[in-house]
PDB file of C-alpha atoms in Angstrom:
ATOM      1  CA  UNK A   1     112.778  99.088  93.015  1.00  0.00           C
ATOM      2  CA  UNK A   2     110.985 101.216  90.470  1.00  0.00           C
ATOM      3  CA  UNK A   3     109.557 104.477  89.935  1.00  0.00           C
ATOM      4  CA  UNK A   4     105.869 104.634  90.108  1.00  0.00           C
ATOM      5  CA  UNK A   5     102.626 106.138  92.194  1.00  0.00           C
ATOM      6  CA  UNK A   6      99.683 108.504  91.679  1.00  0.00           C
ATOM      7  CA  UNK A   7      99.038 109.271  87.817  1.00  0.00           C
ATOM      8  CA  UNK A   8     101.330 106.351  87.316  1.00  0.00           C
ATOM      9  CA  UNK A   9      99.849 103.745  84.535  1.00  0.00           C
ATOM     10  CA  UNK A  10      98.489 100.762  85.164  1.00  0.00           C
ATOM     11  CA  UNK A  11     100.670  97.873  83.336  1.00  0.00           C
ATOM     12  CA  UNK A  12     101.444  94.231  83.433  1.00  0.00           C
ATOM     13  CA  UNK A  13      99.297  91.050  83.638  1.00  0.00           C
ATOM     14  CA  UNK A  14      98.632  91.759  87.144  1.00  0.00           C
ATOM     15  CA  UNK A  15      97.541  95.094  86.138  1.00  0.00           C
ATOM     16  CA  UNK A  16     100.859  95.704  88.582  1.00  0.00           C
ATOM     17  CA  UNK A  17     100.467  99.914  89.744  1.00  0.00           C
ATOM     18  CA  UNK A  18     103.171 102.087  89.982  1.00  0.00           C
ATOM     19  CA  UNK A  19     105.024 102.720  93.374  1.00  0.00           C
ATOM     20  CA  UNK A  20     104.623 105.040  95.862  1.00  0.00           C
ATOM     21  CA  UNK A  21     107.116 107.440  97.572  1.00  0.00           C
ATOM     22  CA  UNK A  22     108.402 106.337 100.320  1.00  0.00           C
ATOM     23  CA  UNK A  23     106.527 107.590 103.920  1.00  0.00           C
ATOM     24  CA  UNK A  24     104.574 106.065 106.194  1.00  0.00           C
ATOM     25  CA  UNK A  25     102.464 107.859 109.488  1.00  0.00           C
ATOM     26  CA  UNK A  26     101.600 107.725 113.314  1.00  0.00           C
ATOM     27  CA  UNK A  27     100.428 105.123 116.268  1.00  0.00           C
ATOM     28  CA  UNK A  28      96.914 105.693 117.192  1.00  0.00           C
ATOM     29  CA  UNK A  29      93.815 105.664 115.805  1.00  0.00           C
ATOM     30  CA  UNK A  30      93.375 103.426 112.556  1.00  0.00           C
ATOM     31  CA  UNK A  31      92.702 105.510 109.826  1.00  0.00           C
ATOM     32  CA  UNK A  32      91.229 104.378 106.597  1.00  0.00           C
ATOM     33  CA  UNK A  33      92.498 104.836 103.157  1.00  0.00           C
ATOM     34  CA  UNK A  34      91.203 104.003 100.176  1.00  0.00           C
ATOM     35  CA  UNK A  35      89.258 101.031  99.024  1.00  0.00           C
ATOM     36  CA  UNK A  36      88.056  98.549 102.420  1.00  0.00           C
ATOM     37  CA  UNK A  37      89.428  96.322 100.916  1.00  0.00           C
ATOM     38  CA  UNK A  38      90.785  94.790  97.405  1.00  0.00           C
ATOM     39  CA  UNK A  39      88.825  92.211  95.196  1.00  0.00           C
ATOM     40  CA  UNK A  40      88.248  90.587  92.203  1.00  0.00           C
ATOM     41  CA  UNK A  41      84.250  90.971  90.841  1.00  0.00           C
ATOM     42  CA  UNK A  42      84.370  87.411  89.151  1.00  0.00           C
ATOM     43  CA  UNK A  43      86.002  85.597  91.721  1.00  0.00           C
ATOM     44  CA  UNK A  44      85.032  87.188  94.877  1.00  0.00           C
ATOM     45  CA  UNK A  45      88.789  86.213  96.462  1.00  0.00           C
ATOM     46  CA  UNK A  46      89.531  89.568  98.725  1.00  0.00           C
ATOM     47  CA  UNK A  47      92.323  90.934 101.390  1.00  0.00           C
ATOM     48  CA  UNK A  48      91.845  93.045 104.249  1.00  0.00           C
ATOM     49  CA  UNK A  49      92.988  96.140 103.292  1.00  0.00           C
ATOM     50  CA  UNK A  50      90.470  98.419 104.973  1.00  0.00           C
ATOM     51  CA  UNK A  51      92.321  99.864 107.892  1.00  0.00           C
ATOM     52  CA  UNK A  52      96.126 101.019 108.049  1.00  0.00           C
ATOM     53  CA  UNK A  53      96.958 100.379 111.172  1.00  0.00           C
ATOM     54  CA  UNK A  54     100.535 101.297 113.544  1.00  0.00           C
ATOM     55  CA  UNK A  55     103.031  98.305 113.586  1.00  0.00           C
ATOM     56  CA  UNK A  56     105.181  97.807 116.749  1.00  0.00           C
ATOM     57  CA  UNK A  57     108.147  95.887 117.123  1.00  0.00           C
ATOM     58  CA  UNK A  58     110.662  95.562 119.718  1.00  0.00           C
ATOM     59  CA  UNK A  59     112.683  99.267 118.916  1.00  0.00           C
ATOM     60  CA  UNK A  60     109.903 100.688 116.439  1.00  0.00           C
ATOM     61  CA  UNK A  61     106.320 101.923 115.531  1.00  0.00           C
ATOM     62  CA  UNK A  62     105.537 102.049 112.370  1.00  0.00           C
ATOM     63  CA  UNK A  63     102.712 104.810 112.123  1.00  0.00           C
ATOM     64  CA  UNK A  64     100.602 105.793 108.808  1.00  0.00           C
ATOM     65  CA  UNK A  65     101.563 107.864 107.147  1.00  0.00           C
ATOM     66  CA  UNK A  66      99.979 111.907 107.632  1.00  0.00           C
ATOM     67  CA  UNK A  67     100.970 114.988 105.595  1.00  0.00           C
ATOM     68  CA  UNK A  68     102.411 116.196 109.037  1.00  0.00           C
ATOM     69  CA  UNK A  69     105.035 114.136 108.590  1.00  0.00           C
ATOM     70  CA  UNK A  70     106.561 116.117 105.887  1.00  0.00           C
ATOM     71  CA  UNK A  71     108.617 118.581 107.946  1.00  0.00           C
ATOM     72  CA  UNK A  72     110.423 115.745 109.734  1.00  0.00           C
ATOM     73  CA  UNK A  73     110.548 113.504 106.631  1.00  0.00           C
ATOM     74  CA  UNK A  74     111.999 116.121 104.368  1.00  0.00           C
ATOM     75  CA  UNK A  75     115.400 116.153 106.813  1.00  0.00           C
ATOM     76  CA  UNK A  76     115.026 112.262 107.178  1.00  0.00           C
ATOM     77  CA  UNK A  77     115.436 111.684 103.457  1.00  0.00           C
ATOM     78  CA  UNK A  78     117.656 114.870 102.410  1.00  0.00           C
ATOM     79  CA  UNK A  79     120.762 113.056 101.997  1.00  0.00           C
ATOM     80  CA  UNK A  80     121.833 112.736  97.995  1.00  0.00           C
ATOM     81  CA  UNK A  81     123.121 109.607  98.769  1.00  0.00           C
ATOM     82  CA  UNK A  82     119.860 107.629  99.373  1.00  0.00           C
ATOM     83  CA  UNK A  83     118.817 108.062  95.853  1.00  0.00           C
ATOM     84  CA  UNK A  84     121.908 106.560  94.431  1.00  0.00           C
ATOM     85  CA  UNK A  85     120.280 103.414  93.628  1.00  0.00           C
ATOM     86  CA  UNK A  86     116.412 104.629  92.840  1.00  0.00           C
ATOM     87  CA  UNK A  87     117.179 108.139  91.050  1.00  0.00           C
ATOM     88  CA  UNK A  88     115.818 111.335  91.501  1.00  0.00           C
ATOM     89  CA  UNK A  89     116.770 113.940  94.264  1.00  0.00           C
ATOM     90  CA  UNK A  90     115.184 114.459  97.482  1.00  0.00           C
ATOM     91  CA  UNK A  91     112.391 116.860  97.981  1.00  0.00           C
ATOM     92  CA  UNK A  92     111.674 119.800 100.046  1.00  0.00           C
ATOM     93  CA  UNK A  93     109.397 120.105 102.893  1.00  0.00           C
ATOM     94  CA  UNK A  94     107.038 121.580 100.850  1.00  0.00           C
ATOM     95  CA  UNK A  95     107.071 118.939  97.698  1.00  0.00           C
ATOM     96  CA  UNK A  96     107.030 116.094  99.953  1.00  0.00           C
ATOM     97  CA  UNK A  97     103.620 117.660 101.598  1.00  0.00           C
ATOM     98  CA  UNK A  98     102.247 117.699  98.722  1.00  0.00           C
ATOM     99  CA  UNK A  99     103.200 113.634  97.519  1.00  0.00           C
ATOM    100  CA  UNK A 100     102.019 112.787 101.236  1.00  0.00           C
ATOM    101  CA  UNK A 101      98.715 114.278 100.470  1.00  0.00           C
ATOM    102  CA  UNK A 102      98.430 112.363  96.869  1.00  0.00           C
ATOM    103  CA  UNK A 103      98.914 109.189  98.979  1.00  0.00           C
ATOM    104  CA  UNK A 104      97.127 109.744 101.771  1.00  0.00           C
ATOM    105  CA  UNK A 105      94.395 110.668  99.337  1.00  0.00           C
ATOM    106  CA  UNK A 106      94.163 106.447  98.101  1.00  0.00           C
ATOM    107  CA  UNK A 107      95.027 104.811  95.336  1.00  0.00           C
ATOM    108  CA  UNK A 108      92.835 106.229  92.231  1.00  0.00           C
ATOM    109  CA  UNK A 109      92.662 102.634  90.170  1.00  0.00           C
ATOM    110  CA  UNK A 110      90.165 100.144  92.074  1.00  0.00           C
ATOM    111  CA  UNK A 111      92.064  97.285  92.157  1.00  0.00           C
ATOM    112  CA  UNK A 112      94.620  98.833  94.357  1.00  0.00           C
ATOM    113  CA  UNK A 113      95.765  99.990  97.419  1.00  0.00           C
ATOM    114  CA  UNK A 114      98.884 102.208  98.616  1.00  0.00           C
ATOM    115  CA  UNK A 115     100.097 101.831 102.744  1.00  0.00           C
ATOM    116  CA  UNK A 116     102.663 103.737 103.689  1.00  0.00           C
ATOM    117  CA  UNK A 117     104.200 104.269 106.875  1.00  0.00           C
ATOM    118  CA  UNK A 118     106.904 106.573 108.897  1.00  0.00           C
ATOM    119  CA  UNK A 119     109.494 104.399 111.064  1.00  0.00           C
ATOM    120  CA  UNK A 120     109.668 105.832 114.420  1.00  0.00           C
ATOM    121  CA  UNK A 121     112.268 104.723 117.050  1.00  0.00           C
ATOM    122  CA  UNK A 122     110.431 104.367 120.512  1.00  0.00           C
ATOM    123  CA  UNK A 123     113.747 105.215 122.767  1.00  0.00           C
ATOM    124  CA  UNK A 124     114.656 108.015 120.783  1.00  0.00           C
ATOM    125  CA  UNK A 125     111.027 109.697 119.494  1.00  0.00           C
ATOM    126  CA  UNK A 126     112.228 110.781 115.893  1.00  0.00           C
ATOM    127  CA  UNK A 127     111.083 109.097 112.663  1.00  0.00           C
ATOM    128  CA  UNK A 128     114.155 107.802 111.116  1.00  0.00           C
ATOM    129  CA  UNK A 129     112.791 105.928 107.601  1.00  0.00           C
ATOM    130  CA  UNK A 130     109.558 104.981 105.930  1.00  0.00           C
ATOM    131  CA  UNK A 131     108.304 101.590 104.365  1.00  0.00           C
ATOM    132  CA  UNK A 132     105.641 101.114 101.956  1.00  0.00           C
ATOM    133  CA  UNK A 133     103.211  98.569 100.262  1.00  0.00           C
ATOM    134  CA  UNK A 134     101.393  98.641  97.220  1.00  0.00           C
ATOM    135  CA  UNK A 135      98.542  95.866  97.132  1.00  0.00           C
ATOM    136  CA  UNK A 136      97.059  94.858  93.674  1.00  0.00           C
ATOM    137  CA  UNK A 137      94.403  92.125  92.598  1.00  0.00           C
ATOM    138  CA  UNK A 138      94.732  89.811  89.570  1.00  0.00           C
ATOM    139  CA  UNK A 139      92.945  88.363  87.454  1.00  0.00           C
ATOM    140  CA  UNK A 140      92.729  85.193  88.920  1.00  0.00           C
ATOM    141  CA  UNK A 141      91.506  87.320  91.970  1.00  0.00           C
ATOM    142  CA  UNK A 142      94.827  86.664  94.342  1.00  0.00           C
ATOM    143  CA  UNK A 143      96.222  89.910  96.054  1.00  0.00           C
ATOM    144  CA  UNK A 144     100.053  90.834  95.608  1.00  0.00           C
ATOM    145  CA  UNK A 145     101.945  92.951  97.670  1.00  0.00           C
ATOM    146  CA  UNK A 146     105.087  94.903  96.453  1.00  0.00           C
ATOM    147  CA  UNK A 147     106.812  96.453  99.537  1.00  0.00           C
ATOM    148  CA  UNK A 148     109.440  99.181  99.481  1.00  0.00           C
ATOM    149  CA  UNK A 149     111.784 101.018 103.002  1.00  0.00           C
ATOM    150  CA  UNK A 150     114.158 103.681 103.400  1.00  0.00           C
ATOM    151  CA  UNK A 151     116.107 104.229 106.260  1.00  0.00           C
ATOM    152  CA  UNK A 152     117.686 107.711 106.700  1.00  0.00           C
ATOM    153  CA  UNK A 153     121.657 108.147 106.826  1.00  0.00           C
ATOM    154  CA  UNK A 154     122.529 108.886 110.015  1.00  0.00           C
ATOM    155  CA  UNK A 155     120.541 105.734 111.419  1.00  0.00           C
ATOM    156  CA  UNK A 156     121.978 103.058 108.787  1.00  0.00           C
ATOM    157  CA  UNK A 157     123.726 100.013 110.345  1.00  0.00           C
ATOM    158  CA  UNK A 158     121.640  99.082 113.129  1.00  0.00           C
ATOM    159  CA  UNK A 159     119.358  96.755 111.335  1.00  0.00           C
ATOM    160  CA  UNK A 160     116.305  98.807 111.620  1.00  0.00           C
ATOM    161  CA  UNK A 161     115.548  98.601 107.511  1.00  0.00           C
ATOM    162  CA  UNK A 162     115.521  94.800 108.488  1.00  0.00           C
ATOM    163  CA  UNK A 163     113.328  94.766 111.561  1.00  0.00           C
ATOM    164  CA  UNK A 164     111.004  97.404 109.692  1.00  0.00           C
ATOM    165  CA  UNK A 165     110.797  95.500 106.717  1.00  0.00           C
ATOM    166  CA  UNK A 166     110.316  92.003 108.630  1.00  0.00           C
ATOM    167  CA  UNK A 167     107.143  93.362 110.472  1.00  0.00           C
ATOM    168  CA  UNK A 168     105.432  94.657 107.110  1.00  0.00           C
ATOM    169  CA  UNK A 169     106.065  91.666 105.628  1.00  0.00           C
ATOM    170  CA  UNK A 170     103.934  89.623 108.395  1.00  0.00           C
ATOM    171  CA  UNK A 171     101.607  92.225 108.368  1.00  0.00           C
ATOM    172  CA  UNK A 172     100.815  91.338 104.669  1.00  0.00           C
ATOM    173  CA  UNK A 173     100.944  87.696 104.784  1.00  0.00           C
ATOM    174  CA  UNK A 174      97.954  88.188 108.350  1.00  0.00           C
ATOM    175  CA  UNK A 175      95.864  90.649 106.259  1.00  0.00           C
ATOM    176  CA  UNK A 176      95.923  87.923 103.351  1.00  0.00           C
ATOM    177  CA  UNK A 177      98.454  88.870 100.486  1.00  0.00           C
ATOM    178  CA  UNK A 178      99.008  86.067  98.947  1.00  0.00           C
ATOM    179  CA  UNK A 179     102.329  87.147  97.391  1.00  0.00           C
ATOM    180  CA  UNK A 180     104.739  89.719  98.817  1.00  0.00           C
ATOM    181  CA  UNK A 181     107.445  91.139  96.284  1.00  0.00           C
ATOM    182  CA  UNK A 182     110.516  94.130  96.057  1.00  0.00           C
ATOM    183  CA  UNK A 183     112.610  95.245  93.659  1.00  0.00           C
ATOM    184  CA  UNK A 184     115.977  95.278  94.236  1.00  0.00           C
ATOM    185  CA  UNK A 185     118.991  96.818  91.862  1.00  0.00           C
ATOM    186  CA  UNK A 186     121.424  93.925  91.583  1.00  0.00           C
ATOM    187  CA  UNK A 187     124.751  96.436  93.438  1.00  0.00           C
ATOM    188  CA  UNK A 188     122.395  97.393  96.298  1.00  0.00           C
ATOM    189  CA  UNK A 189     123.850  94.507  98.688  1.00  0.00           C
ATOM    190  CA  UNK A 190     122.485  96.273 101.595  1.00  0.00           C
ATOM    191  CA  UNK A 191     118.980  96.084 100.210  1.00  0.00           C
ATOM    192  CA  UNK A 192     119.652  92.794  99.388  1.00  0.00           C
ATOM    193  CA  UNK A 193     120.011  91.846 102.608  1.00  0.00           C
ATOM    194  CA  UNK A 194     116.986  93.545 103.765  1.00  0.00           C
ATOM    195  CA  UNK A 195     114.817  91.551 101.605  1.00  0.00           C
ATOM    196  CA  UNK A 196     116.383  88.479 102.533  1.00  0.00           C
ATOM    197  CA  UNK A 197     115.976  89.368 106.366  1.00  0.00           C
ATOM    198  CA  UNK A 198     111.719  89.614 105.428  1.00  0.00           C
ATOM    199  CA  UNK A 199     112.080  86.489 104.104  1.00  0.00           C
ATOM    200  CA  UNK A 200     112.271  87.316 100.569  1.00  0.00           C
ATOM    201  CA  UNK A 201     114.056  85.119  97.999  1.00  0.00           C
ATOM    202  CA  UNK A 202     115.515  86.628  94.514  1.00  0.00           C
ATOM    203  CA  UNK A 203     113.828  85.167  91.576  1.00  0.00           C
ATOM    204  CA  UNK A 204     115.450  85.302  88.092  1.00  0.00           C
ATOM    205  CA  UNK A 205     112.898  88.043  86.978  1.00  0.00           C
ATOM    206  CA  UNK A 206     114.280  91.199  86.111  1.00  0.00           C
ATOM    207  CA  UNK A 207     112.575  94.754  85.741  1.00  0.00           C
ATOM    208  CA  UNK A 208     114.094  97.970  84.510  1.00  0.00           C
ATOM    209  CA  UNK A 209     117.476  95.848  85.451  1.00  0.00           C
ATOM    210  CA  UNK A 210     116.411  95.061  89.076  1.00  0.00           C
ATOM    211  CA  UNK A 211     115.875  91.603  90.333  1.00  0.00           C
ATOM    212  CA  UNK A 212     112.710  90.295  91.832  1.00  0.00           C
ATOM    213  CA  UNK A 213     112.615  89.187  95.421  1.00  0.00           C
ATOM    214  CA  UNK A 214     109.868  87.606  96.600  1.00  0.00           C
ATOM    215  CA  UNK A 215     107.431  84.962  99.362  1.00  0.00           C
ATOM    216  CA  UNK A 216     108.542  81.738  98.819  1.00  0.00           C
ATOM    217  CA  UNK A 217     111.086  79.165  97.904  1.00  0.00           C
ATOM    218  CA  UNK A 218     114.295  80.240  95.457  1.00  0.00           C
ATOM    219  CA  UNK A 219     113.698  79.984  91.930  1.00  0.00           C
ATOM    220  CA  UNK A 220     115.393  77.179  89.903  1.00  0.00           C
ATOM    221  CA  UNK A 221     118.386  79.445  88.794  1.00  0.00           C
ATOM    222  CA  UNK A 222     118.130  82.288  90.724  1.00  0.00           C
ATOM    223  CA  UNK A 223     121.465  83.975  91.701  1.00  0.00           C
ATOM    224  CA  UNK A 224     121.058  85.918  94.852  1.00  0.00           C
ATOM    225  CA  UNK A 225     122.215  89.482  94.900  1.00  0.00           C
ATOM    226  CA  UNK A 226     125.294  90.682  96.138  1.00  0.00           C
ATOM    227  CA  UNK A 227     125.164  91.156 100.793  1.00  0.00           C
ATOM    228  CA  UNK A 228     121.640  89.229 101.072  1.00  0.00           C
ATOM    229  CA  UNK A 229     121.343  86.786 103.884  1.00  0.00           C
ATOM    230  CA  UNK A 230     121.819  89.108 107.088  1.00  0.00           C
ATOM    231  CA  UNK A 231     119.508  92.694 107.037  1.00  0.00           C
ATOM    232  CA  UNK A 232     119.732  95.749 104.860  1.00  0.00           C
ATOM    233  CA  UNK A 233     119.363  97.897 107.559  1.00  0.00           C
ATOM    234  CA  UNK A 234     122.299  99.973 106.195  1.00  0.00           C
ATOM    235  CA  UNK A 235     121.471 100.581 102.951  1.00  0.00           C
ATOM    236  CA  UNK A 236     119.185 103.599 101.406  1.00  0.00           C
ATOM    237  CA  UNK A 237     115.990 102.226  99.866  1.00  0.00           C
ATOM    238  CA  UNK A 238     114.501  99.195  99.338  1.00  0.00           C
ATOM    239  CA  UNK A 239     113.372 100.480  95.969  1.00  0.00           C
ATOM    240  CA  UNK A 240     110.042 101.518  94.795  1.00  0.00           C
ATOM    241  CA  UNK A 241     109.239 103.812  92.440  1.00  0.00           C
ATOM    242  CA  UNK A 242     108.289 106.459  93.992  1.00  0.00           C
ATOM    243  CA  UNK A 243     105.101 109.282  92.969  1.00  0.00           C
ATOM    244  CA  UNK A 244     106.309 111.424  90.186  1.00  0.00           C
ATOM    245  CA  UNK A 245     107.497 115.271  91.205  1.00  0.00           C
TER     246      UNK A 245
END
């Protein structure tokens, strides 16, 4: 996925904003960030975006994500080998406090809204991965969501990137995106197979040579990307950009 977050431009005809570093915080309390909710002024159309709330699943809580996190996170995602596909280098305990706190802080262009979470395993207690969502409005006032996950090294292959990325994806579609989207570099099978396990389809739209996945039916000519079909639970990052260093 791409490179993108706070001080990020603004671009596309969706006004599309740039991505967010992976994270993602605690069950509990709902705690708001940024806007209540995204909207279009001439046509009214809106999506709940108010509240970031914890996701459960069977094996997992998502939780928001907190600038506490950072200790934790900074081991999660040391490994060299997750940024293979997305670039960049991981970040100390002390950088990544400081991203947490830009997106914690809310998306600074109104017609958006960052959510991030931490993945927590319930048996085991330790956050293992984050996923993330980046919500803009067009101009015809409907609400797309581009979603992003990361699943640390030592807890690839056991599909959690999959079940993770399955629950944000309903999440979305009950709050009332309209749309939900990823970029995926073609050679990231794993990730391919994440998106198609949230019920993502690859489109023939490329970006910075990634392919769009996305809600709905294949595209007339699509080719899907290598591994899709099962989970990408194994593989590093479902890619978005994330917040510059």
């Amino acid at each position: 996925m791409r490179r993108s977050g706070p001080g990020a431009p603004v671009s596309g005809p969706e006004r599309r904003l740039r991505w967010a570093v992976p994270g993602a915080g605690g069950p509990g309390p709902r705690r708001r960030v940024g806007r209540p909710s995204s909207w279009n002024r001439r046509t009214g159309a809106r999506v709940d975006t108010g509240d970031i709330e914890a996701i459960g699943t069977g094996r997992l809580v998502l939780e928001p994500l907190a600038v506490a996190h950072a200790d934790e996170m900074a081991g999660v995602l040391g490994d060299p080998a997750l940024h293979a596909f997305i670039g960049g280098a991981p970040l100390s305990a002390r950088d990544l406090r400081a991203r947490y706190e830009r997106l914690t802080a809310g998306c600074p262009d109104p017609a958006g809204t960052w959510w991030n979470w931490v993945i927590r395993l319930r048996a085991e207690g330790c956050l293992v991965g984050t996923v993330q969502a980046t919500l803009t409005v067009s101009g015809s006032g409907s609400t797309t969501a581009e979603v992003a996950w990361v699943v640390g090294t030592p807890w690839q292959g056991r599909g959690i990137a999959s079940e993770a990325a399955r629950a944000l994806v309903g999440r979305l579609r009950e709050r009332g995106a309209a749309a939900v989207r990823a970029h995926v570099h073609p050679d990231h099978a794993a990730s391919a197979a994440v998106a198609a396990a949230a019920g993502l389809s690859p489109t023939e739209h490329r970006h910075d040579g990634e392919v769009r996945w996305e809600t709905g039916p294949v595209r007339p000519g699509a080719r899907t990307a290598p591994g899709g079909g099962s989970g990408r639970a194994s593989g590093p990052a479902g890619r978005v950009r994330p917040a510059p260093e």
